[in-house]
C-alpha cells in the first residue's frame, strides 16, 4: 500500500528507481559507463574536426605534390580538365569568390548594422515583435531558393538598368548573397549593441547628446568588437556560400573582378565538378579537394578571428 | 543660450536625427521587401503546378507538366529520419556531457573550441568530408546513409549548442536537491534535468532538422542523383532529395521546368514554415507554463 502511494505521488522517480541501481559496485559501473558514453558523444566534435583536416589533406596531397603551391596560388589560368594544356592556377576561382563576397558584404554590413541599430535603439516593442521573426524567416530561407530568385528575377530586373550585364554574373549572385547575410549581421550586431551597458547610454544622454550622437559616438564604438565579429563571420559565410553562386554566377572560370561578367567561385567549381561523374582519384576529384582545402583554411582563419573578437566583447561586458 | 557641455563642435540638427532614423528603418525594410518579393515571385510562378500528382509523380526529363516530386519527397523523408536518428542522440549526449559532467574542465574547453569551429565550416566542406570518408574510405557509395551521415555531422554543432542552452535554463538548486537526496549524477540528469529541459532541447532539434531539409550543396557533393524514378527502398539505395530536385529544375533552360522549380520551392518553404511553427509553438507553450 505504502509502496503504491509513493508511486502515485512521484511516478517518474518511482518507476525509474526500479531499474537504475543506486548503490554498490553495479551502480558505480553503470555510472562510469554512462559517463564514458556521454564523453564519447562529446568527443565526436573533435573527431569530426580532425576528420575534415585529415580527409582534405589526404585527398589533395597528390594534387599538391604534382602541381605545387606556387602554380596553384600564382597562376591566373584554371583549366584543370578541358583542353590539352592543363593549368592549375586558382586565381580565377579566387577572384570570383572575392568579388561576390565583397558585393555581399557591401550590401549586408550597412543594411544589417542599420537594422540592428533600429531594432535595439528605435523600434517600438510591437514593431520589434514583427521585424525580428521576419528577419528570422529570411535567415531560414534555403540558399537554393535565393539562387532561383537571382536567376529568374533579379538578373532580368538588373539587366534593364545595367547594359552589358551577362546572363550569369557575379553582381546579382553577390547582391542576393548580401540579402541572405543581412539577418546574420543584424542579429549578431544587435546582441553586441544590446550588451552595451545602460550607464553609457545614460551618460551620453546626460551630456546632452541626441540619440543619433549617442549611437554614433558611444554605443557603436563600444559595441565595436562584437560588430566586427559579426562582419568577419558574415565574410566567412559569404566565401563558403554555394548554391546562389552555383546557379546565378555563370559557372565560367575566368580571372577578373568585373561584377557584370560571369565567373565561377571556389564553391561553384566543386558543385560543377560534383554534378558529373568524378571517379575516385581522378584529376577532377583531386582538384575539388584542393579547392575545398583552400576554402576551409580561408573560412577557418575568419572564424578564429571572429571567435577572438566576440570573446573580447564578452570580456569587456563583464568588466 | 549656450549648453555647458558640447559633444561636437557642429551638432547635427533635428533633420539629421530624423534622417538617420529613416535610414535605420530602411536597413530593416529593404531585406524584408526582398523577402516579400521573393515569396510573391515563387508563388506566382509555381502555384499553378501544385497538385496531388505533382507531389507523388516521378520526375520527367522531357515533359515538365508530367514531372513530379515523388522520389524527391521520399528521399528527403528518408534523409531526415536517418539524420535525426544519428544526430540527435550524439548531439544531446554531447550537450549533457558538457553541461552536467565536465563543466569548466580542460577537455570541455577543447570541445567547445571544436564545436565553435565546426559551426563555421561551410556546408560544402561537410560534403567533401562525406565524399572522402563515407562514400569512398568507408565504401558506402552514393547512398542515402552516406547522405544522412553527412547531414548529421553538419547539424551536430547546432543541436549541441541549442541543447546546452536548454540544459542551462534548469536551475542548479534542482540539481543540488536531487544530488542531496542521494541521486547519482545520471539519475539526477535523467529524472530531474532532462524532463525540464526536454521542450527546449526538442525546439532546437526541430530547428536543426529544418536546416538539414534545405541543404543542397553537401548532397550534390556526396552524390545525390539528379534524376531517379523511385524513392529509396533501403539505407543503401540511390536517392534524390527535394532541394536537389529544385536545383536540377532550376538548371534546366526550359521555362516550364523553372515553374516546376518554383512549385518545388513552395513545397519546401511550406514544409519549413510548418516545422518552424511547431518549434515556436513548443517554445511558447513551454515558456508560458514555466512562468
PDB file of N, CA, C and O in Angstrom, chain A residues 16 20 22 31 34-35 38-39 41-42 44-46 49 111 118 122 137 142 144 148-149 153 208-213 217 280 285 288-289 292 299-300 303, chain B residues 5 7-8 11 17 20-21 23-25 27 37-38 45 90 93-94 97 101 111 117-118 120 122 124 128 136 184 186-187 191 216 247 258 262 265 272-273:
ATOM      1  N   UNK A  16      11.591   4.831 -12.408  1.00  0.00           N
ATOM      2  CA  UNK A  16      12.960   4.770 -12.886  1.00  0.00           C
ATOM      3  C   UNK A  16      13.887   4.180 -11.823  1.00  0.00           C
ATOM      4  O   UNK A  16      14.829   3.491 -12.136  1.00  0.00           O
ATOM      5  N   UNK A  20      17.338   1.513 -12.166  1.00  0.00           N
ATOM      6  CA  UNK A  20      18.645   2.160 -12.097  1.00  0.00           C
ATOM      7  C   UNK A  20      19.277   1.830 -10.764  1.00  0.00           C
ATOM      8  O   UNK A  20      18.793   2.282  -9.723  1.00  0.00           O
ATOM      9  N   UNK A  22      21.319   2.124  -7.511  1.00  0.00           N
ATOM     10  CA  UNK A  22      21.769   3.311  -6.812  1.00  0.00           C
ATOM     11  C   UNK A  22      23.040   3.047  -6.006  1.00  0.00           C
ATOM     12  O   UNK A  22      23.910   3.892  -5.900  1.00  0.00           O
ATOM     13  N   UNK A  31      27.264   4.007 -13.694  1.00  0.00           N
ATOM     14  CA  UNK A  31      27.533   5.444 -13.797  1.00  0.00           C
ATOM     15  C   UNK A  31      28.749   5.710 -14.676  1.00  0.00           C
ATOM     16  O   UNK A  31      28.751   6.622 -15.491  1.00  0.00           O
ATOM     17  N   UNK A  34      27.863   5.210 -18.347  1.00  0.00           N
ATOM     18  CA  UNK A  34      27.087   6.324 -18.898  1.00  0.00           C
ATOM     19  C   UNK A  34      27.984   7.518 -19.163  1.00  0.00           C
ATOM     20  O   UNK A  34      27.942   8.135 -20.226  1.00  0.00           O
ATOM     21  N   UNK A  35      28.850   7.822 -18.191  1.00  0.00           N
ATOM     22  CA  UNK A  35      29.719   8.979 -18.360  1.00  0.00           C
ATOM     23  C   UNK A  35      30.640   8.789 -19.564  1.00  0.00           C
ATOM     24  O   UNK A  35      30.861   9.722 -20.344  1.00  0.00           O
ATOM     25  N   UNK A  38      28.661   9.370 -22.735  1.00  0.00           N
ATOM     26  CA  UNK A  38      28.418  10.799 -22.966  1.00  0.00           C
ATOM     27  C   UNK A  38      29.693  11.496 -23.410  1.00  0.00           C
ATOM     28  O   UNK A  38      29.683  12.336 -24.304  1.00  0.00           O
ATOM     29  N   UNK A  39      30.822  11.132 -22.775  1.00  0.00           N
ATOM     30  CA  UNK A  39      32.103  11.721 -23.177  1.00  0.00           C
ATOM     31  C   UNK A  39      32.380  11.361 -24.634  1.00  0.00           C
ATOM     32  O   UNK A  39      32.893  12.182 -25.405  1.00  0.00           O
ATOM     33  N   UNK A  41      30.165  10.895 -26.977  1.00  0.00           N
ATOM     34  CA  UNK A  41      29.356  11.811 -27.799  1.00  0.00           C
ATOM     35  C   UNK A  41      30.055  13.159 -27.916  1.00  0.00           C
ATOM     36  O   UNK A  41      30.107  13.757 -28.984  1.00  0.00           O
ATOM     37  N   UNK A  42      30.596  13.628 -26.768  1.00  0.00           N
ATOM     38  CA  UNK A  42      31.272  14.919 -26.766  1.00  0.00           C
ATOM     39  C   UNK A  42      32.483  14.925 -27.677  1.00  0.00           C
ATOM     40  O   UNK A  42      32.750  15.901 -28.375  1.00  0.00           O
ATOM     41  N   UNK A  44      32.906  13.462 -30.393  1.00  0.00           N
ATOM     42  CA  UNK A  44      32.604  13.466 -31.829  1.00  0.00           C
ATOM     43  C   UNK A  44      33.032  14.776 -32.484  1.00  0.00           C
ATOM     44  O   UNK A  44      33.557  14.759 -33.594  1.00  0.00           O
ATOM     45  N   UNK A  45      32.817  15.903 -31.779  1.00  0.00           N
ATOM     46  CA  UNK A  45      33.109  17.174 -32.430  1.00  0.00           C
ATOM     47  C   UNK A  45      34.611  17.306 -32.704  1.00  0.00           C
ATOM     48  O   UNK A  45      35.002  17.876 -33.726  1.00  0.00           O
ATOM     49  N   UNK A  46      35.438  16.776 -31.798  1.00  0.00           N
ATOM     50  CA  UNK A  46      36.883  16.816 -32.059  1.00  0.00           C
ATOM     51  C   UNK A  46      37.232  15.856 -33.184  1.00  0.00           C
ATOM     52  O   UNK A  46      38.005  16.192 -34.088  1.00  0.00           O
ATOM     53  N   UNK A  49      36.305  17.420 -36.473  1.00  0.00           N
ATOM     54  CA  UNK A  49      37.267  18.468 -36.846  1.00  0.00           C
ATOM     55  C   UNK A  49      38.534  17.849 -37.429  1.00  0.00           C
ATOM     56  O   UNK A  49      39.005  18.249 -38.499  1.00  0.00           O
ATOM     57  N   UNK A 111      23.200  47.420 -44.302  1.00  0.00           N
ATOM     58  CA  UNK A 111      21.799  47.097 -44.009  1.00  0.00           C
ATOM     59  C   UNK A 111      21.666  46.391 -42.661  1.00  0.00           C
ATOM     60  O   UNK A 111      20.796  46.721 -41.851  1.00  0.00           O
ATOM     61  N   UNK A 118      18.292  50.010 -35.523  1.00  0.00           N
ATOM     62  CA  UNK A 118      16.856  50.285 -35.475  1.00  0.00           C
ATOM     63  C   UNK A 118      16.168  49.406 -34.434  1.00  0.00           C
ATOM     64  O   UNK A 118      15.404  49.889 -33.591  1.00  0.00           O
ATOM     65  N   UNK A 122      15.577  52.121 -31.635  1.00  0.00           N
ATOM     66  CA  UNK A 122      14.433  52.932 -32.064  1.00  0.00           C
ATOM     67  C   UNK A 122      13.096  52.206 -32.075  1.00  0.00           C
ATOM     68  O   UNK A 122      12.072  52.783 -31.744  1.00  0.00           O
ATOM     69  N   UNK A 137      12.812  34.536 -40.415  1.00  0.00           N
ATOM     70  CA  UNK A 137      12.248  33.821 -41.568  1.00  0.00           C
ATOM     71  C   UNK A 137      13.184  33.940 -42.766  1.00  0.00           C
ATOM     72  O   UNK A 137      13.480  32.958 -43.453  1.00  0.00           O
ATOM     73  N   UNK A 142      16.201  28.525 -47.520  1.00  0.00           N
ATOM     74  CA  UNK A 142      17.323  27.749 -48.061  1.00  0.00           C
ATOM     75  C   UNK A 142      17.993  28.498 -49.200  1.00  0.00           C
ATOM     76  O   UNK A 142      17.334  29.204 -49.968  1.00  0.00           O
ATOM     77  N   UNK A 144      19.183  27.601 -51.955  1.00  0.00           N
ATOM     78  CA  UNK A 144      18.758  27.243 -53.311  1.00  0.00           C
ATOM     79  C   UNK A 144      17.613  28.155 -53.772  1.00  0.00           C
ATOM     80  O   UNK A 144      17.504  28.500 -54.948  1.00  0.00           O
ATOM     81  N   UNK A 148      17.419  30.509 -57.127  1.00  0.00           N
ATOM     82  CA  UNK A 148      16.307  30.547 -58.081  1.00  0.00           C
ATOM     83  C   UNK A 148      15.863  31.984 -58.325  1.00  0.00           C
ATOM     84  O   UNK A 148      15.688  32.421 -59.470  1.00  0.00           O
ATOM     85  N   UNK A 149      15.705  32.739 -57.246  1.00  0.00           N
ATOM     86  CA  UNK A 149      15.229  34.117 -57.359  1.00  0.00           C
ATOM     87  C   UNK A 149      16.241  34.976 -58.118  1.00  0.00           C
ATOM     88  O   UNK A 149      15.868  35.802 -58.966  1.00  0.00           O
ATOM     89  N   UNK A 153      14.613  36.345 -61.467  1.00  0.00           N
ATOM     90  CA  UNK A 153      14.016  37.650 -61.222  1.00  0.00           C
ATOM     91  C   UNK A 153      15.032  38.782 -61.116  1.00  0.00           C
ATOM     92  O   UNK A 153      14.910  39.798 -61.799  1.00  0.00           O
ATOM     93  N   UNK A 208      23.875  65.642 -22.947  1.00  0.00           N
ATOM     94  CA  UNK A 208      23.068  66.480 -23.814  1.00  0.00           C
ATOM     95  C   UNK A 208      23.068  66.066 -25.267  1.00  0.00           C
ATOM     96  O   UNK A 208      22.599  66.786 -26.115  1.00  0.00           O
ATOM     97  N   UNK A 209      23.631  64.904 -25.561  1.00  0.00           N
ATOM     98  CA  UNK A 209      23.623  64.458 -26.949  1.00  0.00           C
ATOM     99  C   UNK A 209      22.279  63.858 -27.309  1.00  0.00           C
ATOM    100  O   UNK A 209      21.584  63.312 -26.457  1.00  0.00           O
ATOM    101  N   UNK A 210      21.932  63.927 -28.586  1.00  0.00           N
ATOM    102  CA  UNK A 210      20.719  63.259 -29.041  1.00  0.00           C
ATOM    103  C   UNK A 210      20.997  61.786 -29.248  1.00  0.00           C
ATOM    104  O   UNK A 210      22.128  61.314 -29.067  1.00  0.00           O
ATOM    105  N   UNK A 211      19.943  61.052 -29.637  1.00  0.00           N
ATOM    106  CA  UNK A 211      20.086  59.609 -29.827  1.00  0.00           C
ATOM    107  C   UNK A 211      21.112  59.302 -30.911  1.00  0.00           C
ATOM    108  O   UNK A 211      21.929  58.397 -30.772  1.00  0.00           O
ATOM    109  N   UNK A 212      21.078  60.089 -31.996  1.00  0.00           N
ATOM    110  CA  UNK A 212      21.983  59.851 -33.114  1.00  0.00           C
ATOM    111  C   UNK A 212      23.432  59.963 -32.667  1.00  0.00           C
ATOM    112  O   UNK A 212      24.270  59.126 -32.954  1.00  0.00           O
ATOM    113  N   UNK A 213      23.695  61.037 -31.897  1.00  0.00           N
ATOM    114  CA  UNK A 213      25.061  61.236 -31.420  1.00  0.00           C
ATOM    115  C   UNK A 213      25.496  60.136 -30.467  1.00  0.00           C
ATOM    116  O   UNK A 213      26.624  59.668 -30.512  1.00  0.00           O
ATOM    117  N   UNK A 217      28.694  58.013 -31.410  1.00  0.00           N
ATOM    118  CA  UNK A 217      29.932  58.280 -30.678  1.00  0.00           C
ATOM    119  C   UNK A 217      30.128  57.370 -29.483  1.00  0.00           C
ATOM    120  O   UNK A 217      31.233  57.238 -28.968  1.00  0.00           O
ATOM    121  N   UNK A 280      36.925   8.261 -58.179  1.00  0.00           N
ATOM    122  CA  UNK A 280      37.822   8.432 -57.041  1.00  0.00           C
ATOM    123  C   UNK A 280      39.274   8.452 -57.517  1.00  0.00           C
ATOM    124  O   UNK A 280      39.709   7.560 -58.222  1.00  0.00           O
ATOM    125  N   UNK A 285      38.718  14.852 -59.305  1.00  0.00           N
ATOM    126  CA  UNK A 285      38.468  14.526 -57.901  1.00  0.00           C
ATOM    127  C   UNK A 285      39.492  15.210 -57.002  1.00  0.00           C
ATOM    128  O   UNK A 285      39.152  15.789 -55.982  1.00  0.00           O
ATOM    129  N   UNK A 288      38.934  19.162 -56.674  1.00  0.00           N
ATOM    130  CA  UNK A 288      37.890  19.693 -55.791  1.00  0.00           C
ATOM    131  C   UNK A 288      38.337  19.624 -54.327  1.00  0.00           C
ATOM    132  O   UNK A 288      37.985  20.488 -53.527  1.00  0.00           O
ATOM    133  N   UNK A 289      39.156  18.622 -53.990  1.00  0.00           N
ATOM    134  CA  UNK A 289      39.651  18.579 -52.611  1.00  0.00           C
ATOM    135  C   UNK A 289      40.679  19.680 -52.363  1.00  0.00           C
ATOM    136  O   UNK A 289      40.720  20.268 -51.279  1.00  0.00           O
ATOM    137  N   UNK A 292      38.655  22.767 -51.947  1.00  0.00           N
ATOM    138  CA  UNK A 292      37.963  22.733 -50.654  1.00  0.00           C
ATOM    139  C   UNK A 292      38.936  22.999 -49.515  1.00  0.00           C
ATOM    140  O   UNK A 292      38.587  23.663 -48.532  1.00  0.00           O
ATOM    141  N   UNK A 299      38.065  30.087 -44.455  1.00  0.00           N
ATOM    142  CA  UNK A 299      36.966  30.294 -43.508  1.00  0.00           C
ATOM    143  C   UNK A 299      37.441  30.061 -42.080  1.00  0.00           C
ATOM    144  O   UNK A 299      36.983  30.728 -41.162  1.00  0.00           O
ATOM    145  N   UNK A 300      38.385  29.106 -41.908  1.00  0.00           N
ATOM    146  CA  UNK A 300      38.887  28.838 -40.561  1.00  0.00           C
ATOM    147  C   UNK A 300      39.537  30.083 -39.974  1.00  0.00           C
ATOM    148  O   UNK A 300      39.279  30.454 -38.823  1.00  0.00           O
ATOM    149  N   UNK A 303      36.867  32.492 -39.001  1.00  0.00           N
ATOM    150  CA  UNK A 303      36.114  32.055 -37.827  1.00  0.00           C
ATOM    151  C   UNK A 303      36.920  32.261 -36.549  1.00  0.00           C
ATOM    152  O   UNK A 303      36.365  32.641 -35.519  1.00  0.00           O
TER     153      UNK A 303
ATOM    154  N   UNK B   5      28.109  71.736 -21.799  1.00  0.00           N
ATOM    155  CA  UNK B   5      28.986  70.711 -22.374  1.00  0.00           C
ATOM    156  C   UNK B   5      28.494  70.378 -23.762  1.00  0.00           C
ATOM    157  O   UNK B   5      27.325  70.092 -23.947  1.00  0.00           O
ATOM    158  N   UNK B   7      28.985  67.973 -27.127  1.00  0.00           N
ATOM    159  CA  UNK B   7      29.623  66.748 -27.610  1.00  0.00           C
ATOM    160  C   UNK B   7      30.384  66.988 -28.906  1.00  0.00           C
ATOM    161  O   UNK B   7      31.384  66.366 -29.182  1.00  0.00           O
ATOM    162  N   UNK B   8      29.879  67.887 -29.724  1.00  0.00           N
ATOM    163  CA  UNK B   8      30.533  68.155 -31.003  1.00  0.00           C
ATOM    164  C   UNK B   8      30.596  69.633 -31.222  1.00  0.00           C
ATOM    165  O   UNK B   8      29.852  70.401 -30.614  1.00  0.00           O
ATOM    166  N   UNK B  11      26.892  70.398 -34.222  1.00  0.00           N
ATOM    167  CA  UNK B  11      25.874  69.440 -33.812  1.00  0.00           C
ATOM    168  C   UNK B  11      24.950  69.122 -34.976  1.00  0.00           C
ATOM    169  O   UNK B  11      24.520  70.013 -35.687  1.00  0.00           O
ATOM    170  N   UNK B  17      18.928  63.822 -37.270  1.00  0.00           N
ATOM    171  CA  UNK B  17      18.368  62.788 -36.394  1.00  0.00           C
ATOM    172  C   UNK B  17      17.276  62.010 -37.110  1.00  0.00           C
ATOM    173  O   UNK B  17      17.274  60.783 -37.146  1.00  0.00           O
ATOM    174  N   UNK B  20      18.456  59.893 -39.973  1.00  0.00           N
ATOM    175  CA  UNK B  20      19.129  58.684 -39.529  1.00  0.00           C
ATOM    176  C   UNK B  20      18.117  57.610 -39.126  1.00  0.00           C
ATOM    177  O   UNK B  20      18.279  56.433 -39.453  1.00  0.00           O
ATOM    178  N   UNK B  21      17.066  58.010 -38.422  1.00  0.00           N
ATOM    179  CA  UNK B  21      16.042  57.025 -38.035  1.00  0.00           C
ATOM    180  C   UNK B  21      15.435  56.383 -39.280  1.00  0.00           C
ATOM    181  O   UNK B  21      15.236  55.169 -39.342  1.00  0.00           O
ATOM    182  N   UNK B  23      16.871  56.078 -42.156  1.00  0.00           N
ATOM    183  CA  UNK B  23      17.900  55.214 -42.728  1.00  0.00           C
ATOM    184  C   UNK B  23      17.892  53.853 -42.028  1.00  0.00           C
ATOM    185  O   UNK B  23      17.989  52.799 -42.661  1.00  0.00           O
ATOM    186  N   UNK B  24      17.778  53.894 -40.705  1.00  0.00           N
ATOM    187  CA  UNK B  24      17.739  52.647 -39.933  1.00  0.00           C
ATOM    188  C   UNK B  24      16.518  51.820 -40.319  1.00  0.00           C
ATOM    189  O   UNK B  24      16.602  50.600 -40.481  1.00  0.00           O
ATOM    190  N   UNK B  25      15.372  52.485 -40.471  1.00  0.00           N
ATOM    191  CA  UNK B  25      14.161  51.777 -40.884  1.00  0.00           C
ATOM    192  C   UNK B  25      14.376  51.102 -42.220  1.00  0.00           C
ATOM    193  O   UNK B  25      13.969  49.960 -42.428  1.00  0.00           O
ATOM    194  N   UNK B  27      17.148  50.054 -43.413  1.00  0.00           N
ATOM    195  CA  UNK B  27      18.019  48.897 -43.228  1.00  0.00           C
ATOM    196  C   UNK B  27      17.231  47.635 -42.947  1.00  0.00           C
ATOM    197  O   UNK B  27      17.582  46.551 -43.393  1.00  0.00           O
ATOM    198  N   UNK B  37       9.115  40.096 -52.039  1.00  0.00           N
ATOM    199  CA  UNK B  37       9.197  39.991 -53.493  1.00  0.00           C
ATOM    200  C   UNK B  37       9.476  38.545 -53.900  1.00  0.00           C
ATOM    201  O   UNK B  37       8.841  37.987 -54.790  1.00  0.00           O
ATOM    202  N   UNK B  38      10.440  37.945 -53.191  1.00  0.00           N
ATOM    203  CA  UNK B  38      10.822  36.558 -53.476  1.00  0.00           C
ATOM    204  C   UNK B  38       9.631  35.617 -53.302  1.00  0.00           C
ATOM    205  O   UNK B  38       9.323  34.811 -54.182  1.00  0.00           O
ATOM    206  N   UNK B  45       4.848  32.020 -59.850  1.00  0.00           N
ATOM    207  CA  UNK B  45       5.346  31.115 -60.889  1.00  0.00           C
ATOM    208  C   UNK B  45       4.952  29.663 -60.637  1.00  0.00           C
ATOM    209  O   UNK B  45       4.784  28.892 -61.573  1.00  0.00           O
ATOM    210  N   UNK B  90      23.639  11.691 -30.388  1.00  0.00           N
ATOM    211  CA  UNK B  90      25.029  12.135 -30.212  1.00  0.00           C
ATOM    212  C   UNK B  90      25.070  13.590 -29.751  1.00  0.00           C
ATOM    213  O   UNK B  90      25.791  13.945 -28.812  1.00  0.00           O
ATOM    214  N   UNK B  93      23.694  13.915 -26.209  1.00  0.00           N
ATOM    215  CA  UNK B  93      24.689  13.302 -25.322  1.00  0.00           C
ATOM    216  C   UNK B  93      25.868  14.228 -25.088  1.00  0.00           C
ATOM    217  O   UNK B  93      26.309  14.417 -23.951  1.00  0.00           O
ATOM    218  N   UNK B  94      26.358  14.832 -26.173  1.00  0.00           N
ATOM    219  CA  UNK B  94      27.493  15.746 -26.047  1.00  0.00           C
ATOM    220  C   UNK B  94      27.120  16.953 -25.189  1.00  0.00           C
ATOM    221  O   UNK B  94      27.904  17.389 -24.336  1.00  0.00           O
ATOM    222  N   UNK B  97      27.045  15.921 -21.592  1.00  0.00           N
ATOM    223  CA  UNK B  97      28.403  15.767 -21.074  1.00  0.00           C
ATOM    224  C   UNK B  97      28.985  17.129 -20.721  1.00  0.00           C
ATOM    225  O   UNK B  97      29.542  17.325 -19.642  1.00  0.00           O
ATOM    226  N   UNK B 101      28.436  17.077 -16.777  1.00  0.00           N
ATOM    227  CA  UNK B 101      29.544  16.261 -16.295  1.00  0.00           C
ATOM    228  C   UNK B 101      30.879  16.969 -16.246  1.00  0.00           C
ATOM    229  O   UNK B 101      31.704  16.710 -15.392  1.00  0.00           O
ATOM    230  N   UNK B 111      36.595  20.924 -26.362  1.00  0.00           N
ATOM    231  CA  UNK B 111      35.373  20.533 -27.071  1.00  0.00           C
ATOM    232  C   UNK B 111      34.627  21.771 -27.542  1.00  0.00           C
ATOM    233  O   UNK B 111      34.121  21.816 -28.668  1.00  0.00           O
ATOM    234  N   UNK B 117      34.196  26.019 -33.907  1.00  0.00           N
ATOM    235  CA  UNK B 117      34.847  25.953 -35.210  1.00  0.00           C
ATOM    236  C   UNK B 117      33.964  25.229 -36.229  1.00  0.00           C
ATOM    237  O   UNK B 117      33.762  25.694 -37.344  1.00  0.00           O
ATOM    238  N   UNK B 118      33.399  24.089 -35.819  1.00  0.00           N
ATOM    239  CA  UNK B 118      32.567  23.303 -36.737  1.00  0.00           C
ATOM    240  C   UNK B 118      31.347  24.085 -37.196  1.00  0.00           C
ATOM    241  O   UNK B 118      30.892  23.960 -38.329  1.00  0.00           O
ATOM    242  N   UNK B 120      31.179  27.026 -37.974  1.00  0.00           N
ATOM    243  CA  UNK B 120      31.509  27.983 -39.024  1.00  0.00           C
ATOM    244  C   UNK B 120      32.017  27.354 -40.301  1.00  0.00           C
ATOM    245  O   UNK B 120      32.293  28.061 -41.263  1.00  0.00           O
ATOM    246  N   UNK B 122      31.885  25.854 -43.836  1.00  0.00           N
ATOM    247  CA  UNK B 122      30.861  25.912 -44.894  1.00  0.00           C
ATOM    248  C   UNK B 122      30.271  24.533 -45.155  1.00  0.00           C
ATOM    249  O   UNK B 122      30.974  23.526 -45.058  1.00  0.00           O
ATOM    250  N   UNK B 124      29.487  23.011 -47.759  1.00  0.00           N
ATOM    251  CA  UNK B 124      30.058  22.213 -48.850  1.00  0.00           C
ATOM    252  C   UNK B 124      31.295  21.443 -48.383  1.00  0.00           C
ATOM    253  O   UNK B 124      31.592  20.362 -48.884  1.00  0.00           O
ATOM    254  N   UNK B 128      32.452  17.525 -48.668  1.00  0.00           N
ATOM    255  CA  UNK B 128      33.749  16.946 -49.036  1.00  0.00           C
ATOM    256  C   UNK B 128      34.164  15.887 -48.017  1.00  0.00           C
ATOM    257  O   UNK B 128      34.702  14.841 -48.379  1.00  0.00           O
ATOM    258  N   UNK B 136      33.816   7.109 -50.041  1.00  0.00           N
ATOM    259  CA  UNK B 136      34.968   6.363 -50.539  1.00  0.00           C
ATOM    260  C   UNK B 136      35.692   5.549 -49.473  1.00  0.00           C
ATOM    261  O   UNK B 136      35.782   4.331 -49.572  1.00  0.00           O
ATOM    262  N   UNK B 184      22.392   9.637  -8.002  1.00  0.00           N
ATOM    263  CA  UNK B 184      23.681   9.705  -8.681  1.00  0.00           C
ATOM    264  C   UNK B 184      23.590  10.784  -9.756  1.00  0.00           C
ATOM    265  O   UNK B 184      22.506  11.291 -10.051  1.00  0.00           O
ATOM    266  N   UNK B 186      23.802  10.561 -12.963  1.00  0.00           N
ATOM    267  CA  UNK B 186      22.954  10.172 -14.088  1.00  0.00           C
ATOM    268  C   UNK B 186      21.484  10.178 -13.686  1.00  0.00           C
ATOM    269  O   UNK B 186      20.615  10.594 -14.453  1.00  0.00           O
ATOM    270  N   UNK B 187      21.187   9.695 -12.459  1.00  0.00           N
ATOM    271  CA  UNK B 187      19.793   9.717 -12.003  1.00  0.00           C
ATOM    272  C   UNK B 187      19.272  11.148 -11.962  1.00  0.00           C
ATOM    273  O   UNK B 187      18.139  11.434 -12.348  1.00  0.00           O
ATOM    274  N   UNK B 191      16.311  12.043 -14.492  1.00  0.00           N
ATOM    275  CA  UNK B 191      14.982  12.177 -13.902  1.00  0.00           C
ATOM    276  C   UNK B 191      14.614  13.598 -13.506  1.00  0.00           C
ATOM    277  O   UNK B 191      13.447  13.899 -13.306  1.00  0.00           O
ATOM    278  N   UNK B 216      21.472  21.851 -49.810  1.00  0.00           N
ATOM    279  CA  UNK B 216      21.640  21.283 -51.134  1.00  0.00           C
ATOM    280  C   UNK B 216      23.093  20.921 -51.413  1.00  0.00           C
ATOM    281  O   UNK B 216      23.396  19.814 -51.860  1.00  0.00           O
ATOM    282  N   UNK B 247      17.115  22.147 -57.573  1.00  0.00           N
ATOM    283  CA  UNK B 247      18.358  22.569 -58.217  1.00  0.00           C
ATOM    284  C   UNK B 247      18.391  22.090 -59.660  1.00  0.00           C
ATOM    285  O   UNK B 247      18.732  22.838 -60.578  1.00  0.00           O
ATOM    286  N   UNK B 258      11.444  25.702 -64.915  1.00  0.00           N
ATOM    287  CA  UNK B 258      11.624  26.727 -63.882  1.00  0.00           C
ATOM    288  C   UNK B 258      10.362  26.861 -63.029  1.00  0.00           C
ATOM    289  O   UNK B 258      10.423  27.069 -61.817  1.00  0.00           O
ATOM    290  N   UNK B 262       9.807  26.455 -59.041  1.00  0.00           N
ATOM    291  CA  UNK B 262       9.063  27.355 -58.153  1.00  0.00           C
ATOM    292  C   UNK B 262       8.058  26.572 -57.311  1.00  0.00           C
ATOM    293  O   UNK B 262       7.919  26.799 -56.106  1.00  0.00           O
ATOM    294  N   UNK B 265       9.868  24.790 -54.682  1.00  0.00           N
ATOM    295  CA  UNK B 265      10.243  25.720 -53.614  1.00  0.00           C
ATOM    296  C   UNK B 265       9.054  25.975 -52.687  1.00  0.00           C
ATOM    297  O   UNK B 265       9.205  26.030 -51.463  1.00  0.00           O
ATOM    298  N   UNK B 272       9.063  23.870 -44.332  1.00  0.00           N
ATOM    299  CA  UNK B 272       9.917  24.528 -43.343  1.00  0.00           C
ATOM    300  C   UNK B 272       9.099  25.432 -42.427  1.00  0.00           C
ATOM    301  O   UNK B 272       9.337  25.490 -41.220  1.00  0.00           O
ATOM    302  N   UNK B 273       8.106  26.139 -43.007  1.00  0.00           N
ATOM    303  CA  UNK B 273       7.269  27.032 -42.197  1.00  0.00           C
ATOM    304  C   UNK B 273       6.502  26.240 -41.148  1.00  0.00           C
ATOM    305  O   UNK B 273       6.425  26.638 -39.982  1.00  0.00           O
TER     306      UNK B 273
END
